[in-house]
């Protein structure tokens, strides 16, 4: 937790104190007590969810909560100019993938179905809204960011690609990561991009064709076949090395 | 397992058959029986450890082994022009980190001590030579590569940096990933590089100074703080996007 993310409900009524004051409890409190071991007067790095980043000075601490005097003064890092279309990872990888994508600055993420996504993956309890939100928060805390990603689930490949994707990808460069192609993934693209990444084993040819029909260009990452969890940071770093 | 890696001991005596024939057993056999479900006559992608890649045609199969007629015809992917100096990850991350680094094409890897590496990490059973070798093999199988990385352990930071590192890093670009610096990590460097990556929490200032004394330049990856497992593919993709 490199950043303590505050939500509006953490703040005391603005009328009560001239300077904003917030109290953290639960998981964040435990972390500050056990890892930071912050004392009264110490400053912690804090950010307001979907807002600015700054410091929180410890005013009071006990087992029930830590009360912080909040001063926010800088914007969060800029979002990647990217919409990520990702075949739903298996449950074991789902949490980690969401955390990594969020830490890397992805702000729009569609988890979609694909032939090689097992039906059972869609039953994962980790797909519940509050669980996904928690993984996004962990990614933001890690990366020192406050901007919550938008995350959407789409359980049917064809209607998504045919009916929704053209509007989602409008006015953007459209790429699909696909090991079996001759075109290398571009470097430092500096343009709004929509990137589709398949499941382990890749999109099947039919799916790649459907994506091509709506303007997606298959690109590869070199001779090595990477797991999705490795391919994702490699792709994003390659497309947006300076972000 | 995108590649079945053969070792010299898998081959039958060259005199016995005019075309090379190898028999796989154990973990590779289980994988082929359960995942590939290869039948007699099918071709599997195989490679000789530290050698070429090609096909293995199934001659015989039973529960004890699968015998393949081997034809090798292409070189493995080129290695990254990189020596990686990595603070020993915690045991939970160690296996995954070795697999990822191997899959990404790292061929020289030093796991070193650092102030923020807990002493207990050096007691991990996963540091045994055969365990490390197994993780490297898994990375090679994933990436479709055959060149085994060289992996070295160094339990003392200062003697390693002062006495060994100057020779290891000779004639290479020397970079240390460090979030607290103004210099961004270069992109597409196209030169032999020695890259030092700290533990979670980073190298301490003393360690960064010691690395600077032997010519390492601190570079950052942008405003986001990434976990080592995410930072590593990001760094390698940024330094060597075309490899």
Coordinates of C-alpha atoms in Angstrom, one line a residue, chain A:
Chain A
X1 CA 0.0 0.0 0.0
X2 CA 2.0 2.9 -1.3
X3 CA -1.0 5.2 -1.1
X4 CA -3.9 5.3 1.3
X5 CA -7.0 5.9 -0.7
X6 CA -9.7 7.9 1.0
X7 CA -13.4 7.9 0.0
X8 CA -15.9 10.7 0.7
X9 CA -17.4 8.7 3.6
X10 CA -14.1 8.8 5.4
X11 CA -14.3 12.6 5.8
X12 CA -15.9 14.3 8.7
X13 CA -18.6 16.8 8.0
X14 CA -16.9 19.7 6.3
X15 CA -18.5 22.2 8.6
X16 CA -17.0 20.6 11.7
X17 CA -13.3 21.5 11.0
X18 CA -11.8 24.2 8.9
X19 CA -9.2 21.8 7.4
X20 CA -10.4 18.5 5.9
X21 CA -10.2 15.6 8.4
X22 CA -10.7 11.9 7.6
X23 CA -10.7 8.8 9.7
X24 CA -9.5 5.4 8.2
X25 CA -10.7 2.1 9.6
X26 CA -10.6 -1.6 8.6
X27 CA -8.0 -2.9 6.1
X28 CA -6.3 0.5 5.7
X29 CA -6.1 1.0 9.5
X30 CA -4.6 -2.4 10.0
X31 CA -2.0 -1.7 7.3
X32 CA -1.0 1.7 8.8
X33 CA -0.8 0.2 12.3
X34 CA 1.2 -2.9 11.3
X35 CA 3.4 -1.7 8.4
X36 CA 3.7 2.1 8.6
X37 CA 3.4 2.1 12.4
X38 CA 2.6 5.8 12.0
X39 CA 2.6 7.9 15.2
X40 CA 0.7 11.1 15.9
X41 CA 2.4 13.9 13.8
X42 CA 3.6 11.6 11.1
X43 CA 2.6 12.3 7.5
X44 CA 1.2 9.5 5.3
X45 CA 0.7 9.6 1.5
X46 CA -3.0 9.8 0.9
X47 CA -5.3 10.3 -2.1
X48 CA -8.9 10.9 -2.6
X49 CA -10.6 8.3 -4.8
X50 CA -10.9 9.8 -8.3
X51 CA -9.3 13.0 -6.9
X52 CA -5.9 14.4 -5.9
X53 CA -3.0 13.0 -4.0
X54 CA -1.3 14.6 -1.0
X55 CA -0.5 14.0 2.7
X56 CA -2.4 13.0 5.7
X57 CA -1.0 14.1 9.1
X58 CA -1.9 11.8 11.9
X59 CA -4.0 13.7 14.5
X60 CA -5.2 10.8 16.6
X61 CA -4.7 7.0 16.5
X62 CA -6.2 4.1 18.4
X63 CA -7.4 0.6 17.6
X64 CA -10.7 1.9 16.1
X65 CA -9.3 4.4 13.6
X66 CA -6.6 6.8 12.6
X67 CA -7.7 10.4 12.1
X68 CA -5.8 12.4 9.5
X69 CA -5.6 16.1 8.6
X70 CA -5.7 16.0 4.8
X71 CA -3.9 18.3 2.4
X72 CA -4.2 17.3 -1.3
X73 CA -2.1 19.1 -3.9
X74 CA -1.3 17.1 -7.0
X75 CA -3.2 15.3 -9.7
X76 CA -3.0 11.5 -10.1
X77 CA -0.8 10.1 -12.9
X78 CA -2.4 10.4 -16.4
X79 CA -4.4 7.4 -17.6
X80 CA -3.1 5.2 -20.4
X81 CA -4.8 6.3 -23.6
X82 CA -6.2 2.7 -23.9
X83 CA -9.2 0.6 -23.8
X84 CA -8.3 -3.0 -22.9
X85 CA -10.4 -5.9 -24.2
X86 CA -9.3 -9.0 -22.3
X87 CA -10.5 -12.5 -22.5
X88 CA -11.6 -13.5 -18.9
X89 CA -8.6 -15.0 -17.2
X90 CA -9.0 -18.2 -15.1
X91 CA -10.0 -17.4 -11.5
X92 CA -6.5 -18.0 -10.1
X93 CA -5.2 -15.3 -12.4
X94 CA -8.1 -12.9 -12.4
X95 CA -7.3 -11.0 -9.3
X96 CA -3.7 -10.6 -10.2
X97 CA -4.5 -9.5 -13.7
X98 CA -6.9 -6.8 -12.6
X99 CA -4.4 -5.5 -10.0
X100 CA -1.6 -5.4 -12.6
X101 CA -3.8 -3.8 -15.3
X102 CA -4.9 -1.1 -12.8
X103 CA -1.4 -0.6 -11.5
X104 CA -0.2 -0.1 -15.1
X105 CA -2.8 2.7 -15.7
X106 CA -5.6 0.9 -17.5
X107 CA -8.8 2.9 -17.0
X108 CA -11.2 1.1 -19.3
X109 CA -11.3 -2.7 -19.2
X110 CA -13.8 -5.1 -20.8
X111 CA -13.5 -8.7 -19.6
X112 CA -15.0 -10.8 -22.4
X113 CA -15.8 -14.3 -23.4
X114 CA -13.8 -16.3 -25.9
X115 CA -13.8 -19.9 -27.1
X116 CA -10.9 -20.8 -24.8
X117 CA -12.4 -19.2 -21.7
X118 CA -13.9 -22.1 -19.8
X119 CA -17.6 -21.5 -18.9
X120 CA -16.9 -22.2 -15.2
X121 CA -14.7 -19.1 -15.1
X122 CA -17.8 -16.9 -15.3
X123 CA -19.0 -18.5 -12.0
X124 CA -16.0 -17.2 -10.1
X125 CA -17.0 -15.3 -6.9
X126 CA -14.1 -12.9 -7.7
X127 CA -16.3 -11.5 -10.5
X128 CA -18.7 -9.9 -8.0
X129 CA -18.7 -6.2 -8.2
X130 CA -17.3 -5.5 -4.8
X131 CA -14.5 -8.1 -5.3
X132 CA -13.5 -6.5 -8.6
X133 CA -13.5 -3.1 -7.0
X134 CA -11.3 -4.3 -4.2
X135 CA -8.7 -5.6 -6.7
X136 CA -8.8 -2.3 -8.6
X137 CA -8.2 -0.5 -5.2
X138 CA -5.2 -2.7 -4.5
X139 CA -3.8 -1.8 -7.9
X140 CA -4.3 1.9 -7.3
X141 CA -2.7 1.7 -3.8
X142 CA 0.3 -0.1 -5.3
X143 CA 0.8 2.4 -8.2
X144 CA 0.0 5.6 -6.2
X145 CA -3.0 6.4 -8.3
X146 CA -6.6 7.4 -7.4
X147 CA -8.6 7.1 -10.7
X148 CA -10.8 4.0 -10.4
X149 CA -10.9 2.0 -13.7
X150 CA -14.2 1.3 -15.4
X151 CA -14.6 -2.5 -15.6
X152 CA -17.3 -4.2 -17.7
X153 CA -18.1 -7.9 -18.2
X154 CA -19.4 -9.3 -21.5
X155 CA -20.3 -12.9 -21.5
X156 CA -20.9 -13.2 -25.3
X157 CA -18.1 -12.7 -27.7
X158 CA -20.0 -12.2 -31.0
X159 CA -22.6 -9.6 -29.9
X160 CA -19.9 -7.7 -28.1
X161 CA -17.6 -7.6 -31.1
X162 CA -20.3 -6.9 -33.7
X163 CA -22.6 -4.5 -31.8
X164 CA -20.5 -2.8 -29.1
X165 CA -16.9 -2.8 -30.1
X166 CA -17.1 -0.6 -33.2
X167 CA -18.4 2.3 -31.0
X168 CA -15.9 1.5 -28.1
X169 CA -13.0 1.5 -30.5
X170 CA -14.1 4.4 -32.6
X171 CA -11.3 6.8 -33.5
X172 CA -8.7 4.6 -31.9
X173 CA -5.8 2.4 -33.2
X174 CA -7.2 -1.2 -33.0
X175 CA -4.8 -4.0 -32.2
X176 CA -5.2 -7.6 -31.3
X177 CA -2.3 -9.5 -29.7
X178 CA -1.8 -12.6 -31.7
X179 CA 1.4 -14.7 -31.8
X180 CA 0.6 -16.1 -35.3
X181 CA 1.1 -13.0 -37.5
X182 CA 3.9 -11.3 -39.3
X183 CA 3.3 -7.7 -38.0
X184 CA 5.2 -6.8 -34.8
X185 CA 3.4 -4.8 -32.2
X186 CA 4.1 -1.1 -32.7
X187 CA 6.4 0.8 -30.2
X188 CA 5.5 4.2 -28.6
X189 CA 2.3 4.7 -30.5
X190 CA 1.2 8.0 -28.9
X191 CA -2.5 7.5 -30.0
X192 CA -5.7 6.4 -28.4
X193 CA -5.6 2.6 -28.7
X194 CA -8.0 -0.3 -28.3
X195 CA -6.1 -3.5 -27.5
X196 CA -7.6 -7.0 -27.5
X197 CA -5.7 -9.7 -25.6
X198 CA -6.9 -13.4 -25.8
X199 CA -6.9 -16.1 -23.2
X200 CA -4.1 -18.6 -22.6
X201 CA -3.8 -20.4 -25.9
X202 CA -5.0 -17.3 -27.8
X203 CA -8.1 -16.3 -29.6
X204 CA -9.2 -18.9 -32.1
X205 CA -9.0 -18.0 -35.9
X206 CA -12.7 -17.2 -36.0
X207 CA -12.4 -14.7 -33.2
X208 CA -9.4 -13.0 -34.8
X209 CA -11.4 -12.8 -38.0
X210 CA -14.3 -11.2 -36.2
X211 CA -12.0 -8.7 -34.7
X212 CA -10.3 -8.0 -38.1
X213 CA -13.8 -7.3 -39.5
X214 CA -14.2 -4.4 -37.1
X215 CA -10.7 -3.0 -37.9
X216 CA -8.4 -4.8 -35.5
X217 CA -4.9 -5.5 -36.7
X218 CA -3.2 -8.7 -35.4
X219 CA 0.3 -7.9 -34.0
X220 CA 2.8 -10.2 -32.3
X221 CA 5.4 -9.6 -29.5
X222 CA 8.3 -11.4 -31.0
X223 CA 9.3 -15.1 -31.2
X224 CA 8.5 -15.8 -27.5
X225 CA 5.1 -17.0 -26.4
X226 CA 4.2 -15.2 -23.1
X227 CA 1.6 -15.9 -20.5
X228 CA -1.1 -13.2 -20.4
X229 CA 0.2 -11.9 -17.1
X230 CA 3.6 -11.3 -18.7
X231 CA 2.3 -10.2 -22.1
X232 CA 0.1 -7.5 -20.7
X233 CA 2.9 -5.4 -19.1
X234 CA 5.1 -6.1 -22.1
X235 CA 2.4 -4.8 -24.5
X236 CA 1.5 -1.7 -22.5
X237 CA 5.1 -0.8 -22.0
X238 CA 5.8 -1.2 -25.7
X239 CA 2.8 0.8 -26.8
X240 CA 3.2 3.6 -24.2
X241 CA 6.8 3.5 -22.9
X242 CA 6.7 7.1 -21.8
X243 CA 3.4 7.0 -19.8

